[in-house]
């Protein structure tokens, strides 16, 4: 078995971070639009195609995050980073589950949002992304 090194681990971590940031930037305008519609009690007034597009974008984003989870699971982690990596993986998986729950809260058929589920998923995402950021920062500090 090949020994895990920083040279093999860091590119995986960087790829996950970059794709997460990129996806977040792509999804944020749709999230903001939907959040405003929910807050204004105007989800039913949205253009159906727009609501459907948001749901599809959220689905695509969640799939990307699930692929990132798999990358993190398969990563060859240097021994001194194993604990931090496990923390990162757990937080990233929870974040991804929050994204999946948010996506599941959207019902395209009748253009409704389970607001309680949506809000709960949003809180999970905020909490877990903070954990992900902290874990990445700690890993970077250990590497430097």
XYZ file of N, CA, C and O in Angstrom:
576
model
N 0.836 -1.183 0.000
C 0.000 0.000 0.000
C 0.882 1.247 0.000
O 1.874 1.324 0.706
N 0.485 2.218 -0.814
C 1.245 3.441 -0.945
C 1.080 4.306 0.303
O -0.023 4.471 0.811
N 2.190 4.852 0.781
C 2.148 5.681 1.982
C 1.492 7.029 1.659
O 1.783 7.651 0.641
N 0.594 7.442 2.543
C -0.066 8.729 2.360
C 0.902 9.852 2.681
O 1.603 9.811 3.681
N 0.934 10.832 1.804
C 1.798 11.989 2.014
C 0.989 13.265 1.809
O -0.114 13.227 1.253
N 1.561 14.364 2.236
C 0.909 15.663 2.007
C 0.741 15.900 0.510
O -0.250 16.476 0.084
N 1.718 15.418 -0.275
C 1.669 15.627 -1.724
C 0.491 14.898 -2.370
O 0.005 15.313 -3.417
N 0.026 13.817 -1.753
C -1.128 13.104 -2.308
C -2.437 13.591 -1.680
O -3.478 13.557 -2.321
N -2.362 14.047 -0.443
C -3.571 14.458 0.282
C -4.027 15.877 -0.067
O -5.210 16.113 -0.313
N -3.105 16.814 -0.104
C -3.473 18.218 -0.279
C -4.200 18.496 -1.599
O -5.149 19.283 -1.601
N -3.816 17.880 -2.715
C -4.585 18.134 -3.946
C -6.054 17.689 -3.831
O -6.951 18.343 -4.370
N -6.301 16.596 -3.110
C -7.674 16.125 -2.911
C -8.446 17.149 -2.072
O -9.559 17.549 -2.425
N -7.832 17.577 -0.992
C -8.473 18.563 -0.122
C -8.737 19.864 -0.886
O -9.838 20.430 -0.804
N -7.757 20.304 -1.653
C -7.919 21.535 -2.442
C -9.052 21.408 -3.451
O -9.845 22.344 -3.620
N -9.128 20.266 -4.112
C -10.190 20.055 -5.098
C -11.572 20.120 -4.437
O -12.495 20.732 -4.970
N -11.711 19.507 -3.276
C -12.985 19.516 -2.558
C -13.347 20.945 -2.145
O -14.483 21.386 -2.333
N -12.379 21.669 -1.618
C -12.631 23.045 -1.185
C -13.036 23.913 -2.369
O -14.024 24.651 -2.305
N -12.277 23.812 -3.459
C -12.565 24.626 -4.643
C -13.937 24.313 -5.223
O -14.694 25.227 -5.568
N -14.282 23.046 -5.341
C -15.572 22.701 -5.935
C -16.718 23.114 -5.007
O -17.772 23.525 -5.471
N -16.493 23.048 -3.699
C -17.517 23.462 -2.739
C -17.750 24.970 -2.839
O -18.903 25.426 -2.877
N -16.677 25.736 -2.906
C -16.803 27.187 -3.023
C -17.488 27.571 -4.329
O -18.372 28.417 -4.351
N -17.074 26.923 -5.418
C -17.647 27.227 -6.730
C -19.141 26.905 -6.742
O -19.962 27.703 -7.210
N -19.508 25.734 -6.218
C -20.915 25.342 -6.196
C -21.718 26.291 -5.315
O -22.825 26.686 -5.664
N -21.159 26.678 -4.187
C -21.835 27.617 -3.301
C -22.112 28.942 -3.995
O -23.207 29.503 -3.876
N -21.115 29.432 -4.741
C -21.287 30.682 -5.489
C -22.359 30.540 -6.568
O -23.142 31.464 -6.797
N -22.410 29.390 -7.219
C -23.407 29.166 -8.265
C -24.815 29.051 -7.689
O -25.779 29.520 -8.292
N -24.929 28.415 -6.521
C -26.250 28.161 -5.936
C -26.798 29.339 -5.138
O -28.010 29.447 -4.961
N -25.933 30.213 -4.659
C -26.377 31.278 -3.769
C -27.470 32.177 -4.362
O -28.450 32.466 -3.668
N -27.359 32.620 -5.624
C -28.442 33.466 -6.161
C -29.809 32.751 -6.140
O -30.827 33.375 -5.801
N -29.823 31.480 -6.472
C -31.076 30.722 -6.438
C -31.587 30.571 -5.014
O -32.784 30.705 -4.740
N -30.662 30.308 -4.092
C -31.047 30.191 -2.686
C -31.647 31.509 -2.200
O -32.703 31.514 -1.556
N -30.990 32.619 -2.510
C -31.469 33.935 -2.062
C -32.858 34.229 -2.631
O -33.729 34.746 -1.927
N -33.054 33.896 -3.898
C -34.357 34.111 -4.538
C -35.441 33.287 -3.838
O -36.535 33.787 -3.540
N -35.124 32.035 -3.553
C -36.086 31.150 -2.891
C -36.310 31.593 -1.442
O -37.445 31.599 -0.960
N -35.233 31.969 -0.759
C -35.355 32.437 0.634
C -36.281 33.649 0.699
O -37.135 33.757 1.568
N -36.137 34.581 -0.261
C -36.992 35.774 -0.305
C -38.440 35.381 -0.574
O -39.357 35.898 0.076
N -38.645 34.455 -1.503
C -40.013 34.002 -1.807
C -40.656 33.356 -0.577
O -41.841 33.576 -0.299
N -39.874 32.578 0.160
C -40.388 31.946 1.388
C -40.728 33.019 2.413
O -41.820 33.028 2.991
N -39.799 33.954 2.631
C -40.005 35.012 3.619
C -41.196 35.907 3.261
O -41.886 36.403 4.148
N -41.418 36.114 1.956
C -42.534 36.953 1.495
C -43.814 36.158 1.283
O -44.803 36.697 0.780
N -43.771 34.857 1.618
C -44.908 33.959 1.398
C -45.372 34.005 -0.058
O -46.559 34.115 -0.360
N -44.400 33.947 -0.968
C -44.694 34.108 -2.393
C -44.188 32.943 -3.242
O -44.042 33.087 -4.460
N -43.953 31.795 -2.623
C -43.450 30.645 -3.381
C -44.442 30.254 -4.485
O -44.053 29.987 -5.618
N -45.728 30.268 -4.158
C -46.760 29.881 -5.135
C -46.819 30.844 -6.316
O -47.281 30.473 -7.395
N -46.316 32.069 -6.114
C -46.364 33.082 -7.181
C -45.142 33.037 -8.088
O -45.090 33.741 -9.089
N -44.164 32.210 -7.725
C -42.965 32.101 -8.567
C -43.338 31.490 -9.917
O -44.277 30.704 -10.014
N -42.556 31.849 -10.928
C -42.727 31.222 -12.235
C -42.372 29.747 -12.069
O -41.304 29.422 -11.555
N -43.283 28.826 -12.461
C -43.026 27.397 -12.252
C -41.679 26.921 -12.799
O -40.986 26.142 -12.139
N -41.301 27.404 -13.967
C -40.026 26.971 -14.552
C -38.852 27.416 -13.674
O -37.865 26.686 -13.519
N -38.976 28.596 -13.081
C -37.913 29.096 -12.210
C -37.808 28.236 -10.950
O -36.715 27.871 -10.526
N -38.950 27.896 -10.348
C -38.964 27.043 -9.163
C -38.356 25.682 -9.499
O -37.526 25.159 -8.746
N -38.741 25.138 -10.635
C -38.209 23.854 -11.088
C -36.691 23.940 -11.305
O -35.953 23.030 -10.918
N -36.227 25.031 -11.910
C -34.791 25.221 -12.143
C -34.023 25.247 -10.826
O -32.947 24.661 -10.718
N -34.576 25.935 -9.830
C -33.915 26.010 -8.524
C -33.804 24.610 -7.924
O -32.742 24.229 -7.427
N -34.880 23.858 -8.001
C -34.852 22.498 -7.451
C -33.799 21.661 -8.181
O -33.061 20.908 -7.554
N -33.716 21.806 -9.497
C -32.732 21.042 -10.274
C -31.306 21.478 -9.925
O -30.409 20.638 -9.810
N -31.091 22.783 -9.747
C -29.770 23.273 -9.362
C -29.378 22.732 -7.991
O -28.231 22.334 -7.787
N -30.321 22.728 -7.048
C -30.044 22.193 -5.719
C -29.703 20.703 -5.800
O -28.803 20.234 -5.110
N -30.407 19.979 -6.659
C -30.131 18.557 -6.847
C -28.715 18.356 -7.395
O -27.959 17.522 -6.892
N -28.358 19.138 -8.409
C -27.014 19.048 -8.986
C -25.945 19.387 -7.951
O -24.908 18.725 -7.875
N -26.197 20.422 -7.159
C -25.251 20.820 -6.121
C -25.059 19.722 -5.093
O -23.929 19.409 -4.702
N -26.165 19.134 -4.666
C -26.094 18.051 -3.681
C -25.304 16.874 -4.239
O -24.485 16.273 -3.530
N -25.506 16.570 -5.512
C -24.749 15.483 -6.140
C -23.255 15.790 -6.158
O -22.432 14.914 -5.898
N -22.920 17.054 -6.434
C -21.499 17.447 -6.427
C -20.923 17.285 -5.026
O -19.820 16.771 -4.850
N -21.674 17.698 -4.009
C -21.207 17.566 -2.633
C -21.052 16.089 -2.254
O -20.118 15.722 -1.548
N -21.956 15.244 -2.747
C -21.844 13.809 -2.466
C -20.591 13.225 -3.128
O -19.930 12.357 -2.549
N -20.258 13.718 -4.308
C -19.013 13.276 -4.957
C -17.801 13.714 -4.131
O -16.824 12.968 -4.002
N -17.875 14.920 -3.563
C -16.787 15.404 -2.717
C -16.635 14.534 -1.470
O -15.511 14.274 -1.031
N -17.753 14.103 -0.897
C -17.700 13.193 0.254
C -16.932 11.937 -0.131
O -16.068 11.466 0.618
N -17.218 11.405 -1.311
C -16.527 10.192 -1.765
C -15.033 10.448 -1.947
O -14.210 9.595 -1.606
N -14.681 11.619 -2.484
C -13.256 11.967 -2.623
C -12.577 12.001 -1.257
O -11.468 11.494 -1.092
N -13.252 12.606 -0.278
C -12.678 12.678 1.067
C -12.551 11.291 1.691
O -11.575 11.005 2.376
N -13.531 10.430 1.438
C -13.485 9.072 1.988
C -12.339 8.262 1.392
O -11.742 7.430 2.072
N -12.038 8.501 0.110
C -11.009 7.730 -0.578
C -9.609 8.316 -0.422
O -8.635 7.677 -0.806
N -9.531 9.521 0.113
C -8.241 10.210 0.200
C -7.246 9.426 1.049
O -7.609 8.839 2.069
N -6.007 9.405 0.595
C -4.914 8.839 1.394
C -4.476 9.925 2.367
O -3.893 10.921 1.959
N -4.797 9.713 3.632
C -4.560 10.741 4.646
C -3.270 10.446 5.416
O -3.117 9.346 5.945
N -2.376 11.430 5.479
C -1.171 11.239 6.296
C -1.562 10.978 7.748
O -2.541 11.547 8.251
N -0.804 10.126 8.407
C -1.149 9.680 9.763
C -1.428 10.828 10.725
O -2.390 10.788 11.486
N -0.638 11.882 10.660
C -0.818 12.968 11.630
C -2.079 13.795 11.387
O -2.466 14.591 12.232
N -2.732 13.591 10.246
C -3.951 14.343 9.940
C -5.219 13.497 10.054
O -6.318 14.005 9.815
N -5.083 12.236 10.407
C -6.239 11.334 10.395
C -7.390 11.848 11.264
O -8.536 11.880 10.832
N -7.097 12.291 12.479
C -8.152 12.777 13.368
C -8.860 13.990 12.799
O -10.098 14.043 12.758
N -8.103 14.950 12.338
C -8.688 16.159 11.741
C -9.481 15.818 10.483
O -10.541 16.377 10.232
N -8.922 14.907 9.695
C -9.608 14.513 8.464
C -10.956 13.856 8.785
O -11.949 14.125 8.122
N -10.978 13.018 9.808
C -12.242 12.373 10.204
C -13.267 13.420 10.630
O -14.451 13.310 10.300
N -12.814 14.421 11.381
C -13.712 15.511 11.781
C -14.243 16.245 10.555
O -15.437 16.552 10.465
N -13.338 16.537 9.615
C -13.720 17.217 8.380
C -14.732 16.385 7.609
O -15.761 16.904 7.155
N -14.460 15.109 7.453
C -15.362 14.229 6.717
C -16.749 14.189 7.364
O -17.762 14.292 6.678
N -16.793 14.072 8.677
C -18.088 14.029 9.380
C -18.859 15.326 9.166
O -20.072 15.303 8.884
N -18.176 16.463 9.267
C -18.838 17.758 9.071
C -19.300 17.910 7.626
O -20.416 18.379 7.363
N -18.467 17.489 6.674
C -18.819 17.627 5.255
C -20.002 16.727 4.907
O -20.899 17.128 4.158
N -20.016 15.525 5.473
C -21.158 14.628 5.243
C -22.434 15.221 5.813
O -23.488 15.172 5.172
N -22.359 15.785 7.014
C -23.535 16.414 7.623
C -24.005 17.601 6.790
O -25.207 17.806 6.607
N -23.053 18.393 6.288
C -23.379 19.516 5.416
C -24.118 19.014 4.169
O -25.161 19.552 3.784
N -23.586 17.963 3.565
C -24.187 17.390 2.362
C -25.593 16.873 2.655
O -26.512 17.064 1.848
N -25.771 16.242 3.803
C -27.105 15.771 4.199
C -28.063 16.945 4.379
O -29.248 16.845 4.045
N -27.563 18.059 4.894
C -28.381 19.263 5.018
C -28.802 19.792 3.655
O -29.941 20.230 3.471
N -27.890 19.728 2.702
C -28.220 20.148 1.329
C -29.285 19.244 0.727
O -30.223 19.710 0.071
N -29.139 17.948 0.959
C -30.125 16.980 0.455
C -31.488 17.235 1.100
O -32.531 17.170 0.425
N -31.492 17.546 2.392
C -32.757 17.815 3.092
C -33.410 19.088 2.561
O -34.644 19.143 2.405
N -32.596 20.089 2.260
C -33.150 21.324 1.699
C -33.771 21.045 0.331
O -34.871 21.495 0.038
N -33.056 20.300 -0.481
C -33.569 19.949 -1.810
C -34.871 19.167 -1.683
O -35.836 19.427 -2.405
N -34.915 18.242 -0.731
C -36.110 17.420 -0.527
C -37.294 18.249 -0.020
O -38.450 17.840 -0.185
N -37.018 19.415 0.563
C -38.113 20.251 1.086
C -38.873 20.964 -0.042
O -39.928 21.538 0.200
N -38.331 20.903 -1.248
C -38.978 21.556 -2.397
C -39.846 20.549 -3.134
O -39.361 19.510 -3.565
N -41.118 20.884 -3.283
C -42.035 20.015 -4.000
C -42.398 20.684 -5.316
O -43.188 21.630 -5.346
N -41.810 20.186 -6.393
C -42.023 20.782 -7.712
C -43.447 20.547 -8.198
O -44.050 21.425 -8.819
N -44.011 19.384 -7.901
C -45.349 19.033 -8.404
C -46.404 20.069 -8.018
O -47.229 20.459 -8.850
N -46.376 20.507 -6.757
C -47.379 21.503 -6.354
C -46.749 22.845 -5.985
O -47.403 23.707 -5.405
N -45.467 23.023 -6.361
C -44.719 24.259 -6.130
C -44.884 24.770 -4.705
O -45.332 25.879 -4.469
N -44.475 23.917 -3.769
C -44.507 24.292 -2.365
C -43.151 23.987 -1.737
O -42.354 23.224 -2.293
N -42.947 24.578 -0.579
C -41.743 24.327 0.197
C -42.179 23.950 1.602
O -43.020 24.623 2.199
N -41.617 22.852 2.100
C -41.815 22.506 3.511
C -40.892 23.456 4.274
O -39.698 23.197 4.432
N -41.455 24.574 4.725
C -40.657 25.660 5.297
C -39.897 25.212 6.539
O -38.731 25.572 6.724
N -40.529 24.413 7.393
C -39.835 23.935 8.593
C -38.608 23.109 8.217
O -37.531 23.286 8.794
N -38.773 22.209 7.255
C -37.651 21.378 6.805
C -36.584 22.236 6.128
O -35.382 22.024 6.332
N -37.010 23.205 5.338
C -36.089 24.112 4.645
C -35.258 24.885 5.664
O -34.028 24.947 5.569
N -35.921 25.463 6.655
C -35.228 26.259 7.677
C -34.273 25.392 8.506
O -33.156 25.817 8.814
N -34.720 24.192 8.855
C -33.864 23.274 9.622
C -32.622 22.906 8.796
O -31.497 22.881 9.319
N -32.821 22.635 7.510
C -31.704 22.287 6.625
C -30.733 23.460 6.486
O -29.512 23.267 6.459
N -31.285 24.666 6.429
C -30.429 25.854 6.327
C -29.543 25.987 7.570
O -28.351 26.258 7.471
N -30.115 25.748 8.744
C -29.347 25.822 10.003
C -28.254 24.746 10.028
O -27.122 25.017 10.437
N -28.601 23.535 9.591
C -27.613 22.451 9.540
C -26.462 22.853 8.615
O -25.284 22.687 8.964
N -26.802 23.380 7.452
C -25.757 23.773 6.500
C -24.843 24.846 7.089
O -23.616 24.759 6.948
N -25.427 25.845 7.745
C -24.612 26.917 8.332
C -23.670 26.357 9.392
O -22.473 26.658 9.394
N -24.216 25.544 10.284
C -23.421 24.965 11.367
C -22.310 24.080 10.824
O -21.151 24.180 11.239
N -22.658 23.198 9.905
C -21.682 22.235 9.390
C -20.641 22.894 8.496
O -19.481 22.484 8.506
N -21.023 23.916 7.741
C -20.025 24.596 6.913
C -19.027 25.333 7.797
O -17.836 25.406 7.475
N -19.484 25.833 8.922
C -18.564 26.456 9.874
C -17.574 25.413 10.409
O -16.377 25.671 10.502
N -18.088 24.211 10.714
C -17.210 23.123 11.166
C -16.221 22.731 10.066
O -15.034 22.512 10.338
N -16.711 22.629 8.828
C -15.832 22.288 7.702
C -14.719 23.327 7.597
O -13.539 22.976 7.498
N -15.096 24.595 7.636
C -14.098 25.670 7.523
C -13.066 25.586 8.641
O -11.864 25.720 8.396
N -13.534 25.360 9.855
C -12.615 25.249 10.996
C -11.686 24.053 10.843
O -10.482 24.151 11.127
N -12.238 22.926 10.406
C -11.406 21.721 10.232
C -10.370 21.918 9.128
O -9.213 21.517 9.285
N -10.776 22.546 8.033
C -9.827 22.815 6.942
C -8.728 23.745 7.450
O -7.542 23.518 7.191
N -9.127 24.773 8.194
C -8.140 25.711 8.741
C -7.149 24.989 9.650
O -5.940 25.226 9.587
N -7.652 24.106 10.490
C -6.759 23.360 11.400
C -5.805 22.460 10.617
O -4.632 22.342 10.972
N -6.338 21.814 9.573
C -5.470 20.956 8.743
C -4.384 21.816 8.095
O -3.212 21.452 8.123
N -4.765 22.955 7.565
C -3.794 23.842 6.921
C -2.735 24.305 7.928
O -1.547 24.361 7.597
N -3.158 24.613 9.146
C -2.204 25.039 10.177
C -1.231 23.921 10.523
O -0.062 24.185 10.821
N -1.704 22.682 10.507
C -0.823 21.544 10.799
C 0.171 21.310 9.666
O 1.289 20.852 9.892
N -0.239 21.623 8.458
C 0.604 21.394 7.282
C 1.675 22.473 7.165
O 2.807 22.197 6.773
N 1.331 23.694 7.537
C 2.265 24.834 7.385
C 3.385 24.785 8.401
O 3.345 24.326 9.444
